[in-house]
Amino acid sequence: MSGPLPGPVTVPDIVRKKERGERIVMLTAYDAPTARLLDSAGVDILLVGDSVGNVVLGYQNTLPVTMDEMVHHTRAVVRGASRCLVVADMPYLSYHLGIQESVRNAGRFVQEGGARAVKVEGGRKRAEVIRALREAEIPVMGHVGLTPQSVHDFGGFKVQGRTGAAARSVLEDALAVEEAGVFAVVLEGIPAELAALITERLAIPTIGIGAGPSCDGQVLVIHDLLGISPDPVPSFVRKYADLGTAIREACVRFGADVRAGTFPADNESYHLKPEVLDELRAGLERFARRHWRS
Ligand code: KIV
């Protein structure tokens, strides 16, 4: 058991956490006010996930999310976070079309976005890109298992690594991204036993989502944790609040108050000084009289 890092949290701080047996706390964030709250709550890493696509922007999945959208949200999160390590997710096709373009896109997150690291999905086939980003001094977080950008390849959001061969494949992916130089790796949607084996085998921290309790850290999508995401949420989500209900009820009450004329009240309104009001009224009367005469 350990407390929050004082910050600003760095990539080496995260690596040291595994060496010290301290769990890593990561959440997604997409805007400045949420980042500010999570920063003050002692979260270690804020991931500007491409889940912004389905969680915030109303897309069906993460595939339509663009570099410009990701940079925009990364800048907002960085403005809100003074302590957390901000990691920006590289969106679909931003690191698939050649090394030079991948490095340029990752560099945008650091230069324009203010992120201190990027995340890329995929295992062995991403090793070359990861090496190139490391050559460009960009810290990289890996992501293996149920990688959402592979949704069509997987035929849906399906748990990966359930058979012997599939489990070996996920393990090899994790080993490959470690070897390529990632500082941590997200394990998503894999059996807890497989995540435990990978966590034991890797020197770098593993951060689980739907991957059981043995990972070196855990990440959730903030809207799922707060109970804002529409049901059904995945079974691995624990809702720590029901803000969805709270937000809806607050807005129903606002609507009722507006319709009843009870909002805004006197103390929720600005007022003119009486002498200014008198002067205004007198002016209006003079204007009306002139207008009436002509
Ligand atoms: O985009 C995202 O939110 C993620 C997390 C689920 C790890 O990649």
Short mmCIF file of C-alpha atoms and ligand atoms in Angstrom, two decimals:
data_model
loop_
_atom_site.label_atom_id
_atom_site.label_comp_id
_atom_site.label_asym_id
_atom_site.label_seq_id
_atom_site.Cartn_x
_atom_site.Cartn_y
_atom_site.Cartn_z
CA MET A 1 0.00 0.00 0.00
CA SER A 2 1.34 3.42 -0.93
CA GLY A 3 0.04 6.95 -1.26
CA PRO A 4 -0.12 9.24 -4.28
CA LEU A 5 3.14 10.46 -5.81
CA PRO A 6 3.83 14.13 -4.97
CA GLY A 7 4.49 14.93 -8.64
CA PRO A 8 4.99 16.08 -11.21
CA VAL A 9 4.80 12.35 -11.94
CA THR A 10 7.45 11.19 -14.42
CA VAL A 11 7.93 8.08 -16.53
CA PRO A 12 10.79 6.85 -14.25
CA ASP A 13 8.47 7.35 -11.22
CA ILE A 14 6.01 4.91 -12.82
CA VAL A 15 8.71 2.33 -13.56
CA ARG A 16 10.02 2.62 -9.97
CA LYS A 17 6.52 1.88 -8.65
CA LYS A 18 6.77 -1.70 -9.91
CA GLU A 19 10.25 -2.07 -8.40
CA ARG A 20 8.81 -0.94 -5.04
CA GLY A 21 5.71 -3.14 -5.31
CA GLU A 22 3.41 -0.06 -5.38
CA ARG A 23 0.22 -0.17 -7.46
CA ILE A 24 -0.24 2.33 -10.28
CA VAL A 25 -3.52 4.28 -10.55
CA MET A 26 -4.53 5.35 -14.05
CA LEU A 27 -7.79 6.84 -15.34
CA THR A 28 -8.87 8.28 -18.64
CA ALA A 29 -9.52 12.04 -18.88
CA TYR A 30 -10.67 14.07 -21.85
CA ASP A 31 -11.07 17.64 -20.53
CA ALA A 32 -9.48 20.18 -18.18
CA PRO A 33 -12.00 20.19 -15.29
CA THR A 34 -11.96 16.38 -15.03
CA ALA A 35 -8.16 16.36 -15.23
CA ARG A 36 -8.02 18.91 -12.39
CA LEU A 37 -10.24 16.73 -10.18
CA LEU A 38 -8.35 13.50 -10.90
CA ASP A 39 -5.03 15.28 -10.42
CA SER A 40 -6.11 16.43 -6.95
CA ALA A 41 -7.49 12.94 -6.18
CA GLY A 42 -3.98 11.48 -6.35
CA VAL A 43 -4.27 9.58 -9.64
CA ASP A 44 -0.81 8.72 -11.07
CA ILE A 45 -1.49 8.69 -14.82
CA LEU A 46 -4.14 10.42 -16.92
CA LEU A 47 -4.68 8.65 -20.21
CA VAL A 48 -6.20 10.80 -22.92
CA GLY A 49 -7.72 7.67 -24.42
CA ASP A 50 -9.01 7.42 -27.96
CA SER A 51 -12.05 6.11 -26.07
CA VAL A 52 -12.92 9.83 -26.25
CA GLY A 53 -14.48 8.74 -29.56
CA ASN A 54 -17.21 6.52 -28.11
CA VAL A 55 -17.29 8.00 -24.58
CA VAL A 56 -17.49 11.72 -25.43
CA LEU A 57 -17.76 12.33 -29.18
CA GLY A 58 -20.64 9.93 -29.89
CA TYR A 59 -18.85 7.62 -32.36
CA GLN A 60 -19.64 3.87 -32.39
CA ASN A 61 -16.03 2.96 -31.56
CA THR A 62 -12.55 4.49 -31.47
CA LEU A 63 -11.77 4.11 -35.18
CA PRO A 64 -13.06 7.49 -36.47
CA VAL A 65 -11.00 9.52 -33.94
CA THR A 66 -8.46 11.80 -35.66
CA MET A 67 -5.08 13.18 -34.66
CA ASP A 68 -6.52 16.70 -34.47
CA GLU A 69 -9.27 15.56 -32.09
CA MET A 70 -6.73 13.75 -29.90
CA VAL A 71 -4.34 16.72 -29.79
CA HIS A 72 -7.26 19.03 -28.91
CA HIS A 73 -8.30 16.83 -25.94
CA THR A 74 -4.69 16.27 -24.86
CA ARG A 75 -4.12 20.02 -24.63
CA ALA A 76 -7.23 20.38 -22.47
CA VAL A 77 -6.14 17.60 -20.09
CA VAL A 78 -2.60 18.98 -19.83
CA ARG A 79 -4.02 22.41 -18.93
CA GLY A 80 -6.01 20.80 -16.09
CA ALA A 81 -3.29 18.50 -14.72
CA SER A 82 -0.37 19.87 -12.74
CA ARG A 83 0.76 16.64 -11.03
CA CYS A 84 -0.29 13.58 -13.07
CA LEU A 85 1.68 12.03 -15.92
CA VAL A 86 -0.39 12.69 -19.05
CA VAL A 87 -0.24 9.95 -21.71
CA ALA A 88 -1.85 10.54 -25.11
CA ASP A 89 -3.35 7.67 -27.07
CA MET A 90 -2.29 7.45 -30.71
CA PRO A 91 -5.47 7.08 -32.76
CA TYR A 92 -6.14 4.56 -35.52
CA LEU A 93 -4.00 5.13 -38.65
CA SER A 94 -1.72 7.63 -36.91
CA TYR A 95 1.05 4.99 -36.53
CA HIS A 96 0.22 2.49 -39.26
CA LEU A 97 1.39 4.30 -42.40
CA GLY A 98 5.14 4.42 -41.98
CA ILE A 99 7.75 5.24 -39.39
CA GLN A 100 8.27 8.88 -40.30
CA GLU A 101 4.56 9.71 -40.10
CA SER A 102 4.26 7.80 -36.81
CA VAL A 103 7.11 9.76 -35.24
CA ARG A 104 5.69 13.05 -36.54
CA ASN A 105 2.26 12.24 -35.08
CA ALA A 106 3.67 11.12 -31.72
CA GLY A 107 5.81 14.27 -31.69
CA ARG A 108 2.69 16.40 -32.09
CA PHE A 109 1.37 15.02 -28.80
CA VAL A 110 4.56 16.11 -27.05
CA GLN A 111 5.12 19.42 -28.88
CA GLU A 112 1.56 20.68 -29.41
CA GLY A 113 -0.32 18.63 -26.83
CA GLY A 114 2.09 18.81 -23.88
CA ALA A 115 1.85 15.04 -23.20
CA ARG A 116 4.87 13.31 -21.70
CA ALA A 117 4.25 9.93 -23.33
CA VAL A 118 2.10 8.25 -25.97
CA LYS A 119 0.32 4.89 -26.07
CA VAL A 120 0.14 2.56 -29.08
CA GLU A 121 -2.02 -0.53 -29.48
CA GLY A 122 -0.61 -3.85 -30.67
CA GLY A 123 2.25 -6.23 -29.92
CA ARG A 124 4.89 -7.75 -32.17
CA LYS A 125 3.79 -5.85 -35.25
CA ARG A 126 4.27 -2.51 -33.41
CA ALA A 127 7.84 -3.23 -32.26
CA GLU A 128 9.43 -1.24 -35.10
CA VAL A 129 7.26 1.83 -34.51
CA ILE A 130 7.90 1.70 -30.77
CA ARG A 131 11.67 1.58 -31.38
CA ALA A 132 11.44 4.59 -33.69
CA LEU A 133 9.46 6.61 -31.13
CA ARG A 134 12.03 5.72 -28.46
CA GLU A 135 14.79 6.86 -30.87
CA ALA A 136 12.91 10.19 -31.02
CA GLU A 137 12.99 10.40 -27.18
CA ILE A 138 9.26 9.81 -26.84
CA PRO A 139 8.27 7.52 -23.95
CA VAL A 140 5.79 4.88 -25.10
CA MET A 141 3.15 2.87 -23.27
CA GLY A 142 2.13 -0.41 -24.93
CA HIS A 143 -1.35 -1.95 -25.09
CA VAL A 144 -1.99 -5.65 -25.82
CA GLY A 145 -4.85 -8.13 -25.52
CA LEU A 146 -8.25 -6.73 -26.46
CA THR A 147 -7.02 -3.71 -28.41
CA PRO A 148 -10.16 -1.72 -29.35
CA GLN A 149 -8.69 -0.49 -32.66
CA SER A 150 -8.68 -4.18 -33.78
CA VAL A 151 -12.43 -4.54 -33.16
CA HIS A 152 -13.20 -5.60 -36.75
CA ASP A 153 -10.28 -8.00 -36.80
CA PHE A 154 -11.51 -9.61 -33.55
CA GLY A 155 -15.15 -9.65 -34.72
CA GLY A 156 -16.25 -7.56 -31.73
CA PHE A 157 -15.00 -6.60 -28.28
CA LYS A 158 -14.06 -10.16 -27.26
CA VAL A 159 -11.81 -11.30 -24.43
CA GLN A 160 -8.45 -12.36 -25.90
CA GLY A 161 -6.01 -15.09 -24.86
CA ARG A 162 -8.51 -17.71 -23.71
CA THR A 163 -6.92 -20.74 -25.44
CA GLY A 164 -3.33 -21.94 -24.99
CA ALA A 165 -2.25 -20.61 -28.39
CA ALA A 166 -4.08 -17.31 -27.96
CA ALA A 167 -2.62 -16.83 -24.47
CA ARG A 168 0.91 -17.49 -25.82
CA SER A 169 0.27 -14.94 -28.54
CA VAL A 170 -0.70 -12.23 -26.01
CA LEU A 171 2.34 -13.13 -23.88
CA GLU A 172 4.61 -12.84 -26.93
CA ASP A 173 3.05 -9.47 -27.77
CA ALA A 174 3.74 -8.21 -24.23
CA LEU A 175 7.34 -9.46 -24.36
CA ALA A 176 7.84 -7.86 -27.78
CA VAL A 177 6.70 -4.40 -26.72
CA GLU A 178 8.81 -4.60 -23.56
CA GLU A 179 11.81 -5.56 -25.68
CA ALA A 180 11.03 -2.66 -28.06
CA GLY A 181 11.23 -0.20 -25.17
CA VAL A 182 7.81 0.63 -23.73
CA PHE A 183 7.90 1.85 -20.10
CA ALA A 184 4.58 0.17 -19.20
CA VAL A 185 1.94 -1.89 -20.94
CA VAL A 186 -1.85 -1.92 -20.72
CA LEU A 187 -3.31 -5.45 -20.59
CA GLU A 188 -6.92 -5.25 -21.72
CA GLY A 189 -9.62 -7.93 -21.77
CA ILE A 190 -7.57 -11.03 -20.98
CA PRO A 191 -7.98 -13.77 -18.33
CA ALA A 192 -6.68 -12.81 -14.89
CA GLU A 193 -4.33 -15.83 -14.81
CA LEU A 194 -2.68 -14.77 -18.08
CA ALA A 195 -2.32 -11.17 -16.83
CA ALA A 196 -0.69 -12.52 -13.64
CA LEU A 197 1.82 -14.57 -15.67
CA ILE A 198 2.67 -11.59 -17.89
CA THR A 199 3.01 -9.29 -14.87
CA GLU A 200 5.40 -11.75 -13.22
CA ARG A 201 7.43 -12.19 -16.40
CA LEU A 202 7.83 -8.48 -17.36
CA ALA A 203 10.20 -6.04 -15.67
CA ILE A 204 8.02 -3.08 -16.73
CA PRO A 205 4.67 -2.33 -15.05
CA THR A 206 1.46 -3.85 -16.40
CA ILE A 207 -1.73 -1.80 -16.10
CA GLY A 208 -4.90 -3.85 -16.34
CA ILE A 209 -8.41 -3.18 -17.58
CA GLY A 210 -10.54 -6.30 -17.52
CA ALA A 211 -7.38 -8.25 -16.73
CA GLY A 212 -7.83 -9.21 -13.06
CA PRO A 213 -6.19 -8.04 -9.84
CA SER A 214 -2.56 -9.13 -10.32
CA CYS A 215 -1.49 -6.33 -12.67
CA ASP A 216 0.88 -3.67 -11.34
CA GLY A 217 -1.82 -1.05 -11.82
CA GLN A 218 -5.40 -0.60 -12.94
CA VAL A 219 -7.11 1.75 -15.38
CA LEU A 220 -10.78 2.48 -15.97
CA VAL A 221 -12.63 4.81 -18.29
CA ILE A 222 -13.63 7.72 -16.04
CA HIS A 223 -17.25 7.87 -17.32
CA ASP A 224 -17.68 4.16 -16.45
CA LEU A 225 -16.30 4.64 -12.90
CA LEU A 226 -18.54 7.68 -12.32
CA GLY A 227 -21.70 5.98 -13.63
CA ILE A 228 -22.16 8.38 -16.56
CA SER A 229 -21.75 5.80 -19.36
CA PRO A 230 -25.01 4.31 -20.63
CA ASP A 231 -25.70 0.72 -19.53
CA PRO A 232 -24.61 -1.94 -20.13
CA VAL A 233 -21.03 -1.28 -19.07
CA PRO A 234 -18.49 -4.15 -19.23
CA SER A 235 -18.60 -6.57 -16.27
CA PHE A 236 -15.09 -5.57 -15.14
CA VAL A 237 -16.26 -1.99 -14.39
CA ARG A 238 -16.89 -0.99 -10.78
CA LYS A 239 -19.12 2.08 -10.53
CA TYR A 240 -17.86 4.29 -7.69
CA ALA A 241 -20.63 6.86 -8.17
CA ASP A 242 -23.94 7.25 -9.96
CA LEU A 243 -23.37 10.67 -11.48
CA GLY A 244 -25.55 9.77 -14.47
CA THR A 245 -28.63 9.68 -12.22
CA ALA A 246 -27.45 12.74 -10.27
CA ILE A 247 -26.94 14.76 -13.50
CA ARG A 248 -30.32 13.73 -14.92
CA GLU A 249 -32.16 14.53 -11.67
CA ALA A 250 -30.45 17.92 -11.39
CA CYS A 251 -31.49 18.80 -14.95
CA VAL A 252 -35.10 17.68 -14.37
CA ARG A 253 -35.23 19.96 -11.30
CA PHE A 254 -33.74 22.86 -13.28
CA GLY A 255 -36.40 22.39 -15.98
CA ALA A 256 -39.17 22.36 -13.37
CA ASP A 257 -37.84 25.54 -11.70
CA VAL A 258 -37.54 27.38 -15.03
CA ARG A 259 -41.06 26.38 -16.04
CA ALA A 260 -42.44 27.39 -12.64
CA GLY A 261 -40.62 30.74 -12.76
CA THR A 262 -38.75 30.01 -9.51
CA PHE A 263 -35.34 30.18 -11.15
CA PRO A 264 -33.50 32.52 -10.94
CA ALA A 265 -34.29 33.81 -7.44
CA ASP A 266 -33.48 37.35 -6.28
CA ASN A 267 -30.01 36.39 -5.00
CA GLU A 268 -29.31 34.64 -8.30
CA SER A 269 -29.92 37.89 -10.27
CA TYR A 270 -27.86 41.06 -10.79
CA HIS A 271 -29.50 44.35 -9.73
CA LEU A 272 -29.30 48.00 -10.72
CA LYS A 273 -28.79 50.65 -8.00
CA PRO A 274 -32.19 52.37 -7.36
CA GLU A 275 -30.87 55.78 -8.56
CA VAL A 276 -29.68 54.22 -11.84
CA LEU A 277 -33.06 52.57 -12.29
CA ASP A 278 -34.90 55.88 -11.59
CA GLU A 279 -32.70 57.66 -14.11
CA LEU A 280 -33.33 54.96 -16.69
CA ARG A 281 -37.09 55.15 -16.15
CA ALA A 282 -37.08 58.96 -16.41
CA GLY A 283 -35.11 58.72 -19.65
CA LEU A 284 -37.59 56.25 -21.06
CA GLU A 285 -40.50 58.52 -20.16
CA ARG A 286 -38.80 61.50 -21.87
CA PHE A 287 -38.24 59.38 -24.95
CA ALA A 288 -41.88 58.16 -24.98
CA ARG A 289 -43.22 61.74 -24.62
CA ARG A 290 -41.05 63.02 -27.50
CA HIS A 291 -42.08 60.10 -29.62
CA TRP A 292 -45.80 60.65 -28.82
CA ARG A 293 -45.66 64.41 -29.69
CA SER A 294 -44.14 63.91 -33.17
O1 KIV B 1 -8.72 4.59 -24.97
C1 KIV B 1 -8.75 4.14 -23.81
O2 KIV B 1 -9.53 4.59 -22.95
C2 KIV B 1 -7.85 3.04 -23.47
C3 KIV B 1 -8.01 2.43 -22.12
C4 KIV B 1 -9.21 1.59 -22.08
C5 KIV B 1 -6.79 1.67 -21.72
O3 KIV B 1 -7.06 2.66 -24.27
#
